[in-house]
Every structure is written in C-alpha cells, then in structure tokens.
Short mmCIF file of N, CA and C in Angstrom, two decimals:
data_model
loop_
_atom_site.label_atom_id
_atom_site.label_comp_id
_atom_site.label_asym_id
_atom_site.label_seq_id
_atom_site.Cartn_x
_atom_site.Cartn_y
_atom_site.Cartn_z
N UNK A 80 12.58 -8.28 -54.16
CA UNK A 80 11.96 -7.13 -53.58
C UNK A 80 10.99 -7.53 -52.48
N UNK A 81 10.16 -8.59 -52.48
CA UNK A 81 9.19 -9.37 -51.62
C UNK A 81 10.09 -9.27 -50.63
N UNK A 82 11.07 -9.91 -50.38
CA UNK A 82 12.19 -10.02 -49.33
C UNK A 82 12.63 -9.22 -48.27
N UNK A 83 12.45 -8.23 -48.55
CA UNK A 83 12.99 -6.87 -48.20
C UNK A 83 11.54 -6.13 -47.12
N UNK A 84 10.52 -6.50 -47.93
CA UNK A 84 9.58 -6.18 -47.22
C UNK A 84 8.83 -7.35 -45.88
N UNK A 85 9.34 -8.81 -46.55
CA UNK A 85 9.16 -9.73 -45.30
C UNK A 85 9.73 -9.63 -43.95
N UNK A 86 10.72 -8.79 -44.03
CA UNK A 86 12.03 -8.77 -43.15
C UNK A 86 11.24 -8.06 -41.86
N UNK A 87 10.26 -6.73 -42.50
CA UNK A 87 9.57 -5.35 -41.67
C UNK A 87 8.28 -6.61 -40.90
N UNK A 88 8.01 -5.82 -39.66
CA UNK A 88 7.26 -6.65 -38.79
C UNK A 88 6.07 -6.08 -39.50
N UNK A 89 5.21 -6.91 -39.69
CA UNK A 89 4.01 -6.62 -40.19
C UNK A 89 2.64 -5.70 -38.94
N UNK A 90 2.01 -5.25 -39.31
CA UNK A 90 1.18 -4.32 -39.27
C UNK A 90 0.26 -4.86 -37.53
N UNK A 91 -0.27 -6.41 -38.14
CA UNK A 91 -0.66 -6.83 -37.27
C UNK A 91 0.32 -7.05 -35.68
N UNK A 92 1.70 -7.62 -36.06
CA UNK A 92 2.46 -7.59 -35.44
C UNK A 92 2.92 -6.28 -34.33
N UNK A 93 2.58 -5.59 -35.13
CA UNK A 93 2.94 -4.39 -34.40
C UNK A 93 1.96 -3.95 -33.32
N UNK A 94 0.74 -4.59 -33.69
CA UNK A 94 -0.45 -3.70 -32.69
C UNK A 94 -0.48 -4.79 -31.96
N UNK A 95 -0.36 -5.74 -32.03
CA UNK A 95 0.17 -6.84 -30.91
C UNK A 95 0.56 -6.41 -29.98
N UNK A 96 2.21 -6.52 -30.28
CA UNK A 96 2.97 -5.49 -28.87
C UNK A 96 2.77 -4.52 -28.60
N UNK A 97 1.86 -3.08 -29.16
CA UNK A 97 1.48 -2.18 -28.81
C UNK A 97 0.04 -2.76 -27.60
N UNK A 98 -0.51 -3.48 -28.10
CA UNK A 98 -1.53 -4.28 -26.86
C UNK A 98 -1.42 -4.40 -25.60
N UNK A 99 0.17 -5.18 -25.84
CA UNK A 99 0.71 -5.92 -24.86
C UNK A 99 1.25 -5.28 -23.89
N UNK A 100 1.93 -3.87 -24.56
CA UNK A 100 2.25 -3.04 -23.83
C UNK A 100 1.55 -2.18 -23.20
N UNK A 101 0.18 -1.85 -23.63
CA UNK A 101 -0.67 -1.11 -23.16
C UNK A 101 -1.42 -1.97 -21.71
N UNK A 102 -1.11 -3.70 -22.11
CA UNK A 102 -1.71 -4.27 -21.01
C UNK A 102 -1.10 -4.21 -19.56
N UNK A 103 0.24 -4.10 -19.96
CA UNK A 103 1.03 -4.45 -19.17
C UNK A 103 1.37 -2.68 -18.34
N UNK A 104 1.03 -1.87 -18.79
CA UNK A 104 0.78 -0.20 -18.12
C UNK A 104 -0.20 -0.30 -17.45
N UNK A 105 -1.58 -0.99 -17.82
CA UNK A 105 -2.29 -1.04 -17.46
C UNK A 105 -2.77 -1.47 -15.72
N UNK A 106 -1.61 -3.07 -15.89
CA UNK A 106 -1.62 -3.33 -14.61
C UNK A 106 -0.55 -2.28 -13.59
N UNK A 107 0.23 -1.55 -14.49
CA UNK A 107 1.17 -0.87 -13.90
C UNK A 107 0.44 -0.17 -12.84
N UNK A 108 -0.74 0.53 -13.17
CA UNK A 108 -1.53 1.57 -13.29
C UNK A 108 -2.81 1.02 -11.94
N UNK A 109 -2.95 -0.19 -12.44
CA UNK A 109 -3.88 -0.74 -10.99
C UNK A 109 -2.82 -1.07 -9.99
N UNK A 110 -1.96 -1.54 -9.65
CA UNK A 110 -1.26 -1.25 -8.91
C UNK A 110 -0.50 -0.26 -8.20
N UNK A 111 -0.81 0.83 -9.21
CA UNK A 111 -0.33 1.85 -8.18
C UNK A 111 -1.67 2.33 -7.44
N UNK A 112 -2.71 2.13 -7.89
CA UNK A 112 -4.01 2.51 -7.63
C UNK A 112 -4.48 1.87 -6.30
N UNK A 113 -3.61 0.41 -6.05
CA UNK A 113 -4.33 -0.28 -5.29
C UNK A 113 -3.30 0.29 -3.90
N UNK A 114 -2.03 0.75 -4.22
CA UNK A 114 -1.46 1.54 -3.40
C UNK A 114 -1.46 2.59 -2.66
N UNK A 115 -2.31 3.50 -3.89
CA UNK A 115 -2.44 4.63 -2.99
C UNK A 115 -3.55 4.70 -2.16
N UNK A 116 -4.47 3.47 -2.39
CA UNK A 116 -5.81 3.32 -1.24
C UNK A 116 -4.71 2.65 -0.69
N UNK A 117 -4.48 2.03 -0.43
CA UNK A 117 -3.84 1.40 0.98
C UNK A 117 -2.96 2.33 1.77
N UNK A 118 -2.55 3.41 0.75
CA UNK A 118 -2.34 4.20 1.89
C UNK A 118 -3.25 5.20 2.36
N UNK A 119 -3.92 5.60 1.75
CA UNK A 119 -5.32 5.84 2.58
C UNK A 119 -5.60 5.52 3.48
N UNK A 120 -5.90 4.01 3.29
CA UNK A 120 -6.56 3.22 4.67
C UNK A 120 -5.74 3.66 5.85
N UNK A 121 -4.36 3.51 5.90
CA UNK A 121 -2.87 3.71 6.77
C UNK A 121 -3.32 4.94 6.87
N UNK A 122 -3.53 6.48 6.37
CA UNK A 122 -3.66 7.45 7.32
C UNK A 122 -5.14 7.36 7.91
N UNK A 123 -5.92 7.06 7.10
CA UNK A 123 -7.06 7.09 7.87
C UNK A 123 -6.97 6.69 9.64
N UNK A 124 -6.51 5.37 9.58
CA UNK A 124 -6.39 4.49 10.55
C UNK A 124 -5.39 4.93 11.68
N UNK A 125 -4.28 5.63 11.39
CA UNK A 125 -3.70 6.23 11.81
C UNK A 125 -3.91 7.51 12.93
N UNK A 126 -4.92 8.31 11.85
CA UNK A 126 -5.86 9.22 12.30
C UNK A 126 -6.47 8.91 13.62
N UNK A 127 -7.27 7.58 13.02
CA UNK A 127 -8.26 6.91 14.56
C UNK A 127 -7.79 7.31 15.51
N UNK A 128 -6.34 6.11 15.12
CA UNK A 128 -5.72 5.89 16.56
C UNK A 128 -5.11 6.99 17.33
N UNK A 129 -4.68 7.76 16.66
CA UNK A 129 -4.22 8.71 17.23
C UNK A 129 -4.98 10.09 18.05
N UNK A 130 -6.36 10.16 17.48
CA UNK A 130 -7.34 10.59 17.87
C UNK A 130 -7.90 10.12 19.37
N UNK A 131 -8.17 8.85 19.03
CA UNK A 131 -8.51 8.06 20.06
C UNK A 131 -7.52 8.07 21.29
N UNK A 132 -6.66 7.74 20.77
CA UNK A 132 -5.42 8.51 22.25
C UNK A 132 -5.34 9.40 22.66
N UNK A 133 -5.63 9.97 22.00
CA UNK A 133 -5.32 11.65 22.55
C UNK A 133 -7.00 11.42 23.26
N UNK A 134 -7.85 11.39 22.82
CA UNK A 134 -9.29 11.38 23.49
C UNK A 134 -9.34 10.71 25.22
N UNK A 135 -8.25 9.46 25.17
CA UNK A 135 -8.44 9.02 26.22
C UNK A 135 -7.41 9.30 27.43
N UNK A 136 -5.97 9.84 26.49
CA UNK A 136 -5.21 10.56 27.81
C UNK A 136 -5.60 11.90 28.24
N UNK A 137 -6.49 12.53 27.70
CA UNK A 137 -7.35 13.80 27.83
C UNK A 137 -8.43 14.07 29.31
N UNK A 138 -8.86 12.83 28.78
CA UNK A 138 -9.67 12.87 30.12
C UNK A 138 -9.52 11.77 31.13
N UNK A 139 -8.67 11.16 30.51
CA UNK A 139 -8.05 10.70 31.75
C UNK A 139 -6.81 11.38 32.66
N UNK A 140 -6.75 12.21 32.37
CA UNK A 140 -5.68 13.07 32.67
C UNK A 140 -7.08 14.22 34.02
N UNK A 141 -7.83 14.35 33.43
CA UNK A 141 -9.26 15.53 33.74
C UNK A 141 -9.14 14.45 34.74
N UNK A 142 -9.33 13.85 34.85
CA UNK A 142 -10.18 12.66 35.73
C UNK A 142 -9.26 12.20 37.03
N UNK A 143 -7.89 12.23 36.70
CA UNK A 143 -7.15 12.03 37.74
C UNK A 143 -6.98 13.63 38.57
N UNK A 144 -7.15 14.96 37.58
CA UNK A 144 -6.81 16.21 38.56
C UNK A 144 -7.92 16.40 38.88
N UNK A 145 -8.88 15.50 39.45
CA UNK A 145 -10.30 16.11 40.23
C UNK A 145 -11.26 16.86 39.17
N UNK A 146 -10.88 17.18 38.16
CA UNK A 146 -11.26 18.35 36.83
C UNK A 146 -13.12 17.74 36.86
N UNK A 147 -13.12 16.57 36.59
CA UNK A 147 -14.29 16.27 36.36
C UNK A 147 -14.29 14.46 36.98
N UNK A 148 -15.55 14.15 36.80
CA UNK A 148 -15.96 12.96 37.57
C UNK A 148 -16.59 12.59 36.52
N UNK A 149 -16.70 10.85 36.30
CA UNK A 149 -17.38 10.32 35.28
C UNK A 149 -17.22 10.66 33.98
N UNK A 150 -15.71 10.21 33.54
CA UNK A 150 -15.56 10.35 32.38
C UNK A 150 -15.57 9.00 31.68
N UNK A 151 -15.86 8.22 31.97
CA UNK A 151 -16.18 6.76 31.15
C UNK A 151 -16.46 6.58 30.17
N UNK A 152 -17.71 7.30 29.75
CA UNK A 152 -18.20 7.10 28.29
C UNK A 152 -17.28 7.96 27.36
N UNK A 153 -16.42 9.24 27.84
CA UNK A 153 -15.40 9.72 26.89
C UNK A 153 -14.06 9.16 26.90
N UNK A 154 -13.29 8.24 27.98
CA UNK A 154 -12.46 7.31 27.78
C UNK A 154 -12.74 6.25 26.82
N UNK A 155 -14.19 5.72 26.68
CA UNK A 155 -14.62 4.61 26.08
C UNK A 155 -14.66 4.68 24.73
N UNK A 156 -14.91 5.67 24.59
CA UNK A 156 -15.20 6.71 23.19
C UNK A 156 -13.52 6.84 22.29
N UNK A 157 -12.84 6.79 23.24
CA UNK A 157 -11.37 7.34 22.81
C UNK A 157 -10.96 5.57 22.36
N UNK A 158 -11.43 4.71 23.83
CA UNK A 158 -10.41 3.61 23.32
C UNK A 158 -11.44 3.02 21.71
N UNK A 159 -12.68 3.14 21.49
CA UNK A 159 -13.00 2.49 20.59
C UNK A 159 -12.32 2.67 19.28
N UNK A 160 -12.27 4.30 19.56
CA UNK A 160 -11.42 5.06 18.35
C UNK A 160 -9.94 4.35 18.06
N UNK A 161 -9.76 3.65 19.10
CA UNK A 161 -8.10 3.16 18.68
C UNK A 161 -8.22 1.88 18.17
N UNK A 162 -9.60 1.18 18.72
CA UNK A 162 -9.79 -0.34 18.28
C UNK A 162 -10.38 -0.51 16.51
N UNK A 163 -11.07 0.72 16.48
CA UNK A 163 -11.62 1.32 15.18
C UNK A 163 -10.50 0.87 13.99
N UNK A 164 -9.87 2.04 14.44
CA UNK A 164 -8.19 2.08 13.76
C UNK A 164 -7.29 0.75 13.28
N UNK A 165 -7.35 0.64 14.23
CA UNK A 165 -6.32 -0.86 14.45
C UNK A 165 -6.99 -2.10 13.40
N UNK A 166 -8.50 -1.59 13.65
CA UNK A 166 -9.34 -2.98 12.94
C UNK A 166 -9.36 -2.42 11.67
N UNK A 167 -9.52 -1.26 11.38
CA UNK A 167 -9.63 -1.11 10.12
C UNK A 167 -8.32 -1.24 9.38
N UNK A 168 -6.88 -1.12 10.11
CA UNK A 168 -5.50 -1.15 9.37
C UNK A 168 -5.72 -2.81 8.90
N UNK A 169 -5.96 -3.60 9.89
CA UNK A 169 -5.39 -4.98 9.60
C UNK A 169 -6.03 -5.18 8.34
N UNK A 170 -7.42 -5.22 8.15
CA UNK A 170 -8.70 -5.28 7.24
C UNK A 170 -8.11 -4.55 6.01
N UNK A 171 -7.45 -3.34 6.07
CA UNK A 171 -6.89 -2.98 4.91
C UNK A 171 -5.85 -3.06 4.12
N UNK A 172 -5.16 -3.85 5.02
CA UNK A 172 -3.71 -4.35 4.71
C UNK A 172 -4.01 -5.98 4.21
N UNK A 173 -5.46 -6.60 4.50
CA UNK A 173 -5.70 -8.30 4.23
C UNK A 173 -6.19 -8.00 2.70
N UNK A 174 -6.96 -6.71 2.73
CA UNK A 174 -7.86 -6.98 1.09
C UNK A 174 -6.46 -6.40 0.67
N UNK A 175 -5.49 -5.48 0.62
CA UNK A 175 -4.26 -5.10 -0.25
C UNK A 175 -3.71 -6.01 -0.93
N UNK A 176 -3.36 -7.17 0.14
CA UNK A 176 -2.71 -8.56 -0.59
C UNK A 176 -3.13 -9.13 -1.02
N UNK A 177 -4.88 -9.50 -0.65
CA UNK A 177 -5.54 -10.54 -1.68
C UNK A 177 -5.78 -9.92 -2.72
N UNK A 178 -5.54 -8.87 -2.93
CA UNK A 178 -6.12 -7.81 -4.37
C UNK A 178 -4.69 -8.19 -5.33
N UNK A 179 -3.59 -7.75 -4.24
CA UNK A 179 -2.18 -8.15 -4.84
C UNK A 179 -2.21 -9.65 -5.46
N UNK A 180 -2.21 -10.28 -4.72
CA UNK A 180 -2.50 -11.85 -5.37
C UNK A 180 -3.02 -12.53 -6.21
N UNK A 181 -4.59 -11.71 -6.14
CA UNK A 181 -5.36 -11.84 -7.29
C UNK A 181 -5.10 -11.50 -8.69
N UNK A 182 -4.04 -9.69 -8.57
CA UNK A 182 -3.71 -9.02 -9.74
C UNK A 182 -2.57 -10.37 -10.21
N UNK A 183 -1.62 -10.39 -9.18
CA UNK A 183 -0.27 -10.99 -10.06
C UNK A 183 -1.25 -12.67 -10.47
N UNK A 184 -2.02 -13.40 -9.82
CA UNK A 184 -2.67 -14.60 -10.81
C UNK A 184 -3.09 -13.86 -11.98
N UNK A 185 -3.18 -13.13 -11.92
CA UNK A 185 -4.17 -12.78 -13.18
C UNK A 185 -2.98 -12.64 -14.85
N UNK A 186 -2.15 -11.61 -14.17
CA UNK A 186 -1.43 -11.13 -14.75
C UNK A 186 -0.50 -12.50 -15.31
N UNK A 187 -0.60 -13.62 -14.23
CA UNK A 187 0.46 -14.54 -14.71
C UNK A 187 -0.19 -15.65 -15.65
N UNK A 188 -1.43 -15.30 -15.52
CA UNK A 188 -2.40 -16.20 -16.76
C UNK A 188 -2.26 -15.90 -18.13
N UNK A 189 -2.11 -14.26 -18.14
CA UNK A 189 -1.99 -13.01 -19.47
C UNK A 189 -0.75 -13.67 -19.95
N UNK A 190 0.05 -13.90 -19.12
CA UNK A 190 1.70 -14.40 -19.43
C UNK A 190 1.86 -15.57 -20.19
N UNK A 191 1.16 -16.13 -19.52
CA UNK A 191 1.15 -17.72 -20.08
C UNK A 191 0.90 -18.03 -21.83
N UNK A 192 -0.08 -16.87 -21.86
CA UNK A 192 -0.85 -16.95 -23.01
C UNK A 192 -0.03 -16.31 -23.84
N UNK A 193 0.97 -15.24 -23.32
CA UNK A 193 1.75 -14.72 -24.42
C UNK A 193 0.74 -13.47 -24.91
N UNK A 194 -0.15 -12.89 -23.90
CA UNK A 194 -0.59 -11.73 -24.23
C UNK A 194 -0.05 -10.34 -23.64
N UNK A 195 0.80 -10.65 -22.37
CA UNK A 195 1.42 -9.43 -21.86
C UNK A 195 2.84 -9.99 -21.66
N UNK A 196 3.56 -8.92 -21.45
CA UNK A 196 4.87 -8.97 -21.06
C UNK A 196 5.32 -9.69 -19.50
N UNK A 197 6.58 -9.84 -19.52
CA UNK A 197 6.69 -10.19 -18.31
C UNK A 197 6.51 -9.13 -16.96
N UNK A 198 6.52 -9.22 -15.81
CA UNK A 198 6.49 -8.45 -15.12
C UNK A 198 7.77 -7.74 -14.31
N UNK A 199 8.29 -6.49 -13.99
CA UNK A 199 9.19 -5.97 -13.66
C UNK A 199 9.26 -6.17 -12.30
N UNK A 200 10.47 -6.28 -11.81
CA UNK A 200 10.94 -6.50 -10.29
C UNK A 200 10.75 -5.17 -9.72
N UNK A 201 10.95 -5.20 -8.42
CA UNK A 201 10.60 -4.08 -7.53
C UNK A 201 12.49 -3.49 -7.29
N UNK A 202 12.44 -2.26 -7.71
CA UNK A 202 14.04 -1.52 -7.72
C UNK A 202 14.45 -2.09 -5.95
N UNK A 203 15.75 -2.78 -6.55
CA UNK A 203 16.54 -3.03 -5.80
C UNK A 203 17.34 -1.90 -4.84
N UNK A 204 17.52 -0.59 -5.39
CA UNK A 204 18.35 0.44 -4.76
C UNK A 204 16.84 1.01 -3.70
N UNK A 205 15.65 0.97 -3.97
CA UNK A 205 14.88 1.26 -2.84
C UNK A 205 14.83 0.25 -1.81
N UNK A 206 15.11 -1.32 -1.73
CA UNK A 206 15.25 -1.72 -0.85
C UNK A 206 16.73 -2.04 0.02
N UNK A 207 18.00 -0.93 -0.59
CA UNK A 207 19.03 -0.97 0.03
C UNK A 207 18.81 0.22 0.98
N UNK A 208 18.58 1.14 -0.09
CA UNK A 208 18.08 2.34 1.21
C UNK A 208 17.70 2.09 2.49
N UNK A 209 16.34 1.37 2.28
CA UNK A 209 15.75 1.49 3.09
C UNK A 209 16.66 0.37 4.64
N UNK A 210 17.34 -0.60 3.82
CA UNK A 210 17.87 -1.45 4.78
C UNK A 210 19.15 -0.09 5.57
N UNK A 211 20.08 0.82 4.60
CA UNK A 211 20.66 1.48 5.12
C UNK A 211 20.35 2.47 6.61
N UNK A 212 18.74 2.43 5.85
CA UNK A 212 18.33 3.94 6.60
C UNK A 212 17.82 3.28 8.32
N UNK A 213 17.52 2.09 8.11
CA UNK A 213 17.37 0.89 9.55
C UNK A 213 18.96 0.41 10.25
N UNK A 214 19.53 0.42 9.67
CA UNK A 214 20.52 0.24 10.06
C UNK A 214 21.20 1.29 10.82
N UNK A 215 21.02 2.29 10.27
CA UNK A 215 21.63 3.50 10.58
C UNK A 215 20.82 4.31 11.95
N UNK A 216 19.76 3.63 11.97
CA UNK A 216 18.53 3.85 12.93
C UNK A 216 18.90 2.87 14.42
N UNK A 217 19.14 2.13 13.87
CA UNK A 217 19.24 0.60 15.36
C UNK A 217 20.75 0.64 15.29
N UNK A 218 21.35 0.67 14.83
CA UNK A 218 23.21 0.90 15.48
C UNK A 218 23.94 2.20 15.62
N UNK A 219 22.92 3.37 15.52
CA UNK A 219 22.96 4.75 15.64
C UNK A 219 24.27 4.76 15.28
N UNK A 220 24.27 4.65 13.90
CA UNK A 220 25.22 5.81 13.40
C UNK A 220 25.37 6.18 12.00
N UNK A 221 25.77 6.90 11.07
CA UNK A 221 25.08 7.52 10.27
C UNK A 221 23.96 9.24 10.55
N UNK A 222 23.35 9.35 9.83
CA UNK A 222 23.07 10.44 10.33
C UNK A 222 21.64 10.18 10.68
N UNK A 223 21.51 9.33 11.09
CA UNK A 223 20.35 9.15 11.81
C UNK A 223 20.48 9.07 13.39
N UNK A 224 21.51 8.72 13.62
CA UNK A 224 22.42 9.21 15.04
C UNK A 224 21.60 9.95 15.66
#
C-alpha cells in the first residue's frame, strides 16, 4: 500500500514546479513590460521627430515665401526636436538590450540552479511573416504591390 502512494509526487514536489512556473511567468511578464516601454520610447521619439519636421519645413517654407524674416530660432527649435528624438530612440533601444541581457543572465543563472524552467523561443511563424511581408514589399508583388 506504501507503494502506491510513493508513486504520487509529493506535496513538496508539487509547489516546486508550481514555483518554477510562477518564476518563469514571471519573467514572461517583465519582458513584456520591458517591451511595451520600449515602445513607448519609439512613439515618443517618433513624435519628436516628426514634430520637429514639421516645425522646421513650416517655417522654412514662411521664410522662403517672404511670409516672415528671421525665423532661426523656430527652425532651430524644430531641428533640436528631431535631434531630441533621434537621441532619445538610440538611448532607448541601448537600455532595452542591456535590460534584455541582464534579464536572460539572470534567468540563465535560475536555470542552472534548476529553479526555473527553460526558456521559450520566439514563434517562428511571426518571423516568416514578417520575412514574407518584406519580401512582398522590395520585389513588389503580393499584395503589397
């Protein structure tokens, strides 16, 4: 009868992998987190730049139809807005990966130890798409044509 009951994963066992699994959501969970600021940063930055362009073909546009004289400091104003942008994308795209880097060391220490699971690959059918949808873009054809 002992036998029968040795067979069942014991109690402790169980909250183990319930741990493990909770650890391993966990990083699921900062990673998507660390994603959706990075895309943040990307519209933010986006924003700038696009702001900033528009700011500086605006009056530079004024400036060439006689409209007004001395628009410098609002061209200047426009290009900073694009340098703004630009500096803040790169800056947010450097801490993304060292954050990335940092998570997967971390995560691959947890591993080692046999406290979390392994980690899941990134779906393969989102990076066919996406090769389709480029393809279909630069040899125009498909319906991106």
């Amino acid at each position: 009868m002992s036998e029968g009951l040795s067979s069942t994963p014991s109690s402790a066992t169980i909250a183990t992998e319930l741990a493990m699994r909770r650890t391993g959501m966990a990083f699921q969970r900062t990673r998507m987190a660390a994603d959706r600021t990075l895309m943040g940063v990307i519209r933010t930055s986006l924003s700038l730049i696009s702001f900033g362009f528009t700011i500086y073909q605006f009056f530079g546009k004024l400036r060439d139809a006689g409209v007004l004289k001395g628009v410098a400091p609002a061209r200047n104003f426009g290009e900073s807005l694009v340098l703004l942008g630009i500096g803040m994308l790169i800056l947010g795209i450097i801490y993304h990966v060292m954050f990335m880097l940092g998570l997967r060391r971390q995560r691959d220490a947890l591993k080692a130890q046999d406290l979390v699971h392994g980690e899941s690959g990134f779906p393969a059918s989102l990076v066919l798409i996406g090769l389709a949808a480029a393809f279909s873009m630069i040899g125009h054809v498909g319906p991106f044509d």
